């Protein structure tokens, strides 16, 4: 298996600056195919900047980013269209076009990358993606202003899935959702990953999400990825921020809930 197949995202020596302030300085990260990798870090550590760098919205000051075998830092953003159609992005808050219906929002990437598709087929694809996201069929004709926060997230997810991506980028997908809605979104993310064979790059502060669906977690601190691994592996490192994050009251609560869920599943089996 080639490196691109094994590791769809490889980042080496990434530097991102805003003026004289470096958000990232020599950041390295390798993502494994088929995993859900959670990305965590304190405020200002550049989690969203990292994602924007990977998808070409933020051009780094130095370093190399390879996505699906293409070094996107070596080519003009307009020339990486062959890679961009192979990923989907759910931005924080959904980032839906307010003047378009849900269905029309989902059609946007289809029009951009596959303009030759007929209107009928494009609408049918959009309908399927909306249903795949967990929204009811009647949501297709609704505008973002008519949707709840959770429905907006799912509409954004439907648009992210429009092109049958290999990579799915999720930026704080459960932020603002109630615990039940967040748990449902987590379960759906895992199901989509397994059903569609996705690799998921997940930025989150949600400890429940990290415990329930992430195969590995990457920790951003000190302008770099300081550690990558399972949560038990991270806890063995002894870094103060990691210990406080996962070992604090909320971290212990998430671990306890995760353990109860596993015990319940074992009992049902």
Tab-separated table of C-alpha atoms in Angstrom, residues 25-186:
chain	number	residue	atom	x	y	z
A	25	UNK	CA	6.090	26.435	14.474
A	26	UNK	CA	7.408	23.124	13.140
A	27	UNK	CA	4.145	21.222	13.516
A	28	UNK	CA	4.118	17.581	12.370
A	29	UNK	CA	1.128	15.255	12.057
A	30	UNK	CA	0.335	12.053	10.172
A	31	UNK	CA	-3.265	10.843	9.858
A	32	UNK	CA	-4.024	7.167	9.276
A	33	UNK	CA	-6.531	6.080	6.678
A	34	UNK	CA	-9.906	5.041	8.056
A	35	UNK	CA	-9.489	6.590	11.485
A	36	UNK	CA	-11.366	9.297	13.328
A	37	UNK	CA	-8.667	11.549	14.711
A	38	UNK	CA	-9.683	14.145	17.271
A	39	UNK	CA	-7.757	17.404	17.459
A	40	UNK	CA	-7.715	19.213	20.802
A	41	UNK	CA	-5.900	22.118	22.354
A	42	UNK	CA	-6.435	25.265	24.365
A	43	UNK	CA	-7.742	28.520	22.909
A	44	UNK	CA	-5.284	30.064	20.498
A	45	UNK	CA	-3.439	26.850	19.670
A	46	UNK	CA	-4.629	27.046	16.070
A	47	UNK	CA	-6.901	24.041	15.662
A	48	UNK	CA	-9.081	25.676	13.019
A	49	UNK	CA	-6.021	27.280	11.411
A	50	UNK	CA	-4.557	23.792	11.066
A	51	UNK	CA	-7.684	22.528	9.332
A	52	UNK	CA	-7.789	25.565	7.058
A	53	UNK	CA	-4.167	24.931	6.122
A	54	UNK	CA	-4.913	21.332	5.173
A	55	UNK	CA	-7.841	22.275	2.923
A	56	UNK	CA	-5.999	25.164	1.312
A	57	UNK	CA	-7.815	28.124	2.853
A	58	UNK	CA	-4.751	29.178	4.855
A	59	UNK	CA	-1.417	29.169	3.037
A	60	UNK	CA	1.354	28.371	5.534
A	61	UNK	CA	4.550	30.379	5.940
A	62	UNK	CA	6.635	27.208	5.804
A	63	UNK	CA	6.324	23.443	5.824
A	64	UNK	CA	4.761	20.787	3.654
A	65	UNK	CA	1.216	19.423	3.626
A	66	UNK	CA	0.409	16.325	1.590
A	67	UNK	CA	-3.231	15.344	1.152
A	68	UNK	CA	-4.195	12.162	-0.667
A	69	UNK	CA	-0.765	11.974	-2.235
A	70	UNK	CA	-0.698	15.603	-3.448
A	71	UNK	CA	1.607	18.191	-1.877
A	72	UNK	CA	-0.925	21.015	-1.770
A	73	UNK	CA	1.698	23.447	-0.458
A	74	UNK	CA	3.629	23.043	-3.712
A	75	UNK	CA	0.823	23.947	-6.114
A	76	UNK	CA	-1.469	26.899	-6.723
A	77	UNK	CA	-4.803	26.561	-4.842
A	78	UNK	CA	-6.673	26.774	-8.167
A	79	UNK	CA	-4.743	23.746	-9.414
A	80	UNK	CA	-5.667	21.361	-6.597
A	81	UNK	CA	-9.244	20.885	-7.775
A	82	UNK	CA	-8.578	17.177	-8.261
A	83	UNK	CA	-7.919	16.866	-4.519
A	84	UNK	CA	-10.555	19.292	-3.267
A	85	UNK	CA	-13.347	17.212	-4.752
A	86	UNK	CA	-12.183	14.280	-2.603
A	87	UNK	CA	-12.848	15.915	0.773
A	88	UNK	CA	-15.869	17.414	2.510
A	89	UNK	CA	-15.921	20.068	5.215
A	90	UNK	CA	-18.422	20.863	7.954
A	91	UNK	CA	-17.449	24.303	9.193
A	92	UNK	CA	-18.257	25.470	12.691
A	93	UNK	CA	-21.856	26.675	12.738
A	94	UNK	CA	-22.646	24.982	9.428
A	95	UNK	CA	-21.707	27.991	7.226
A	96	UNK	CA	-24.815	27.513	5.098
A	97	UNK	CA	-25.810	30.022	2.415
A	98	UNK	CA	-28.760	31.823	3.978
A	99	UNK	CA	-30.510	32.576	0.660
A	100	UNK	CA	-30.464	28.937	-0.463
A	101	UNK	CA	-32.622	26.066	0.720
A	102	UNK	CA	-31.021	23.032	2.331
A	103	UNK	CA	-31.234	21.129	-0.933
A	104	UNK	CA	-29.733	24.015	-2.881
A	105	UNK	CA	-26.899	24.278	-0.348
A	106	UNK	CA	-26.069	20.630	-0.917
A	107	UNK	CA	-26.139	21.176	-4.684
A	108	UNK	CA	-23.451	23.913	-4.537
A	109	UNK	CA	-20.378	21.608	-4.586
A	110	UNK	CA	-22.039	19.409	-7.203
A	111	UNK	CA	-22.483	22.429	-9.478
A	112	UNK	CA	-18.920	23.537	-8.819
A	113	UNK	CA	-17.136	20.256	-9.493
A	114	UNK	CA	-19.582	18.426	-11.773
A	115	UNK	CA	-21.408	21.061	-13.832
A	116	UNK	CA	-22.245	18.478	-16.485
A	117	UNK	CA	-24.660	16.657	-14.158
A	118	UNK	CA	-28.297	17.180	-15.101
A	119	UNK	CA	-30.572	19.203	-12.823
A	120	UNK	CA	-32.676	16.126	-12.140
A	121	UNK	CA	-29.729	13.964	-11.090
A	122	UNK	CA	-28.187	16.755	-9.027
A	123	UNK	CA	-31.422	17.256	-7.090
A	124	UNK	CA	-31.740	13.506	-6.504
A	125	UNK	CA	-28.170	13.321	-5.194
A	126	UNK	CA	-28.851	16.272	-2.894
A	127	UNK	CA	-32.016	14.574	-1.636
A	128	UNK	CA	-30.098	11.387	-0.849
A	129	UNK	CA	-27.371	13.290	1.018
A	130	UNK	CA	-29.935	15.184	3.088
A	131	UNK	CA	-31.548	11.914	4.138
A	132	UNK	CA	-28.110	10.388	4.792
A	133	UNK	CA	-27.362	13.252	7.181
A	134	UNK	CA	-30.353	12.324	9.311
A	135	UNK	CA	-32.656	15.159	8.272
A	136	UNK	CA	-36.278	14.482	7.285
A	137	UNK	CA	-37.160	14.863	3.597
A	138	UNK	CA	-39.221	18.001	4.220
A	139	UNK	CA	-36.051	19.789	5.375
A	140	UNK	CA	-34.813	19.879	1.761
A	141	UNK	CA	-37.050	22.857	0.957
A	142	UNK	CA	-36.344	24.787	4.160
A	143	UNK	CA	-34.006	27.763	4.507
A	144	UNK	CA	-31.303	27.885	7.206
A	145	UNK	CA	-33.326	30.450	9.189
A	146	UNK	CA	-36.070	27.824	9.533
A	147	UNK	CA	-33.757	25.216	11.033
A	148	UNK	CA	-32.738	24.489	14.604
A	149	UNK	CA	-29.055	24.484	15.530
A	150	UNK	CA	-28.858	20.718	15.266
A	151	UNK	CA	-30.603	20.679	11.899
A	152	UNK	CA	-28.166	23.277	10.567
A	153	UNK	CA	-25.293	21.002	11.581
A	154	UNK	CA	-26.858	18.101	9.713
A	155	UNK	CA	-27.522	20.257	6.659
A	156	UNK	CA	-23.857	21.249	6.708
A	157	UNK	CA	-22.960	17.575	7.016
A	158	UNK	CA	-25.146	16.741	4.005
A	159	UNK	CA	-23.277	19.340	1.945
A	160	UNK	CA	-19.934	17.971	3.185
A	161	UNK	CA	-20.965	14.511	1.950
A	162	UNK	CA	-22.211	15.744	-1.434
A	163	UNK	CA	-19.155	14.625	-3.417
A	164	UNK	CA	-18.727	11.199	-1.779
A	165	UNK	CA	-15.511	12.335	-0.057
A	166	UNK	CA	-12.668	10.193	1.204
A	167	UNK	CA	-11.816	12.755	3.893
A	168	UNK	CA	-14.335	14.442	6.161
A	169	UNK	CA	-13.340	17.531	8.150
A	170	UNK	CA	-15.560	18.432	11.118
A	171	UNK	CA	-14.970	21.675	13.045
A	172	UNK	CA	-16.697	21.557	16.451
A	173	UNK	CA	-19.706	19.625	15.093
A	174	UNK	CA	-21.394	19.116	18.481
A	175	UNK	CA	-20.819	22.640	19.830
A	176	UNK	CA	-24.121	24.137	20.947
A	177	UNK	CA	-26.014	20.863	20.794
A	178	UNK	CA	-27.790	19.382	23.794
A	179	UNK	CA	-26.283	16.149	25.174
A	180	UNK	CA	-28.797	13.923	23.374
A	181	UNK	CA	-28.283	15.698	20.045
A	182	UNK	CA	-24.508	15.591	20.477
A	183	UNK	CA	-24.569	11.858	21.226
A	184	UNK	CA	-26.702	11.212	18.131
A	185	UNK	CA	-24.284	13.211	15.970
A	186	UNK	CA	-21.358	11.225	17.386
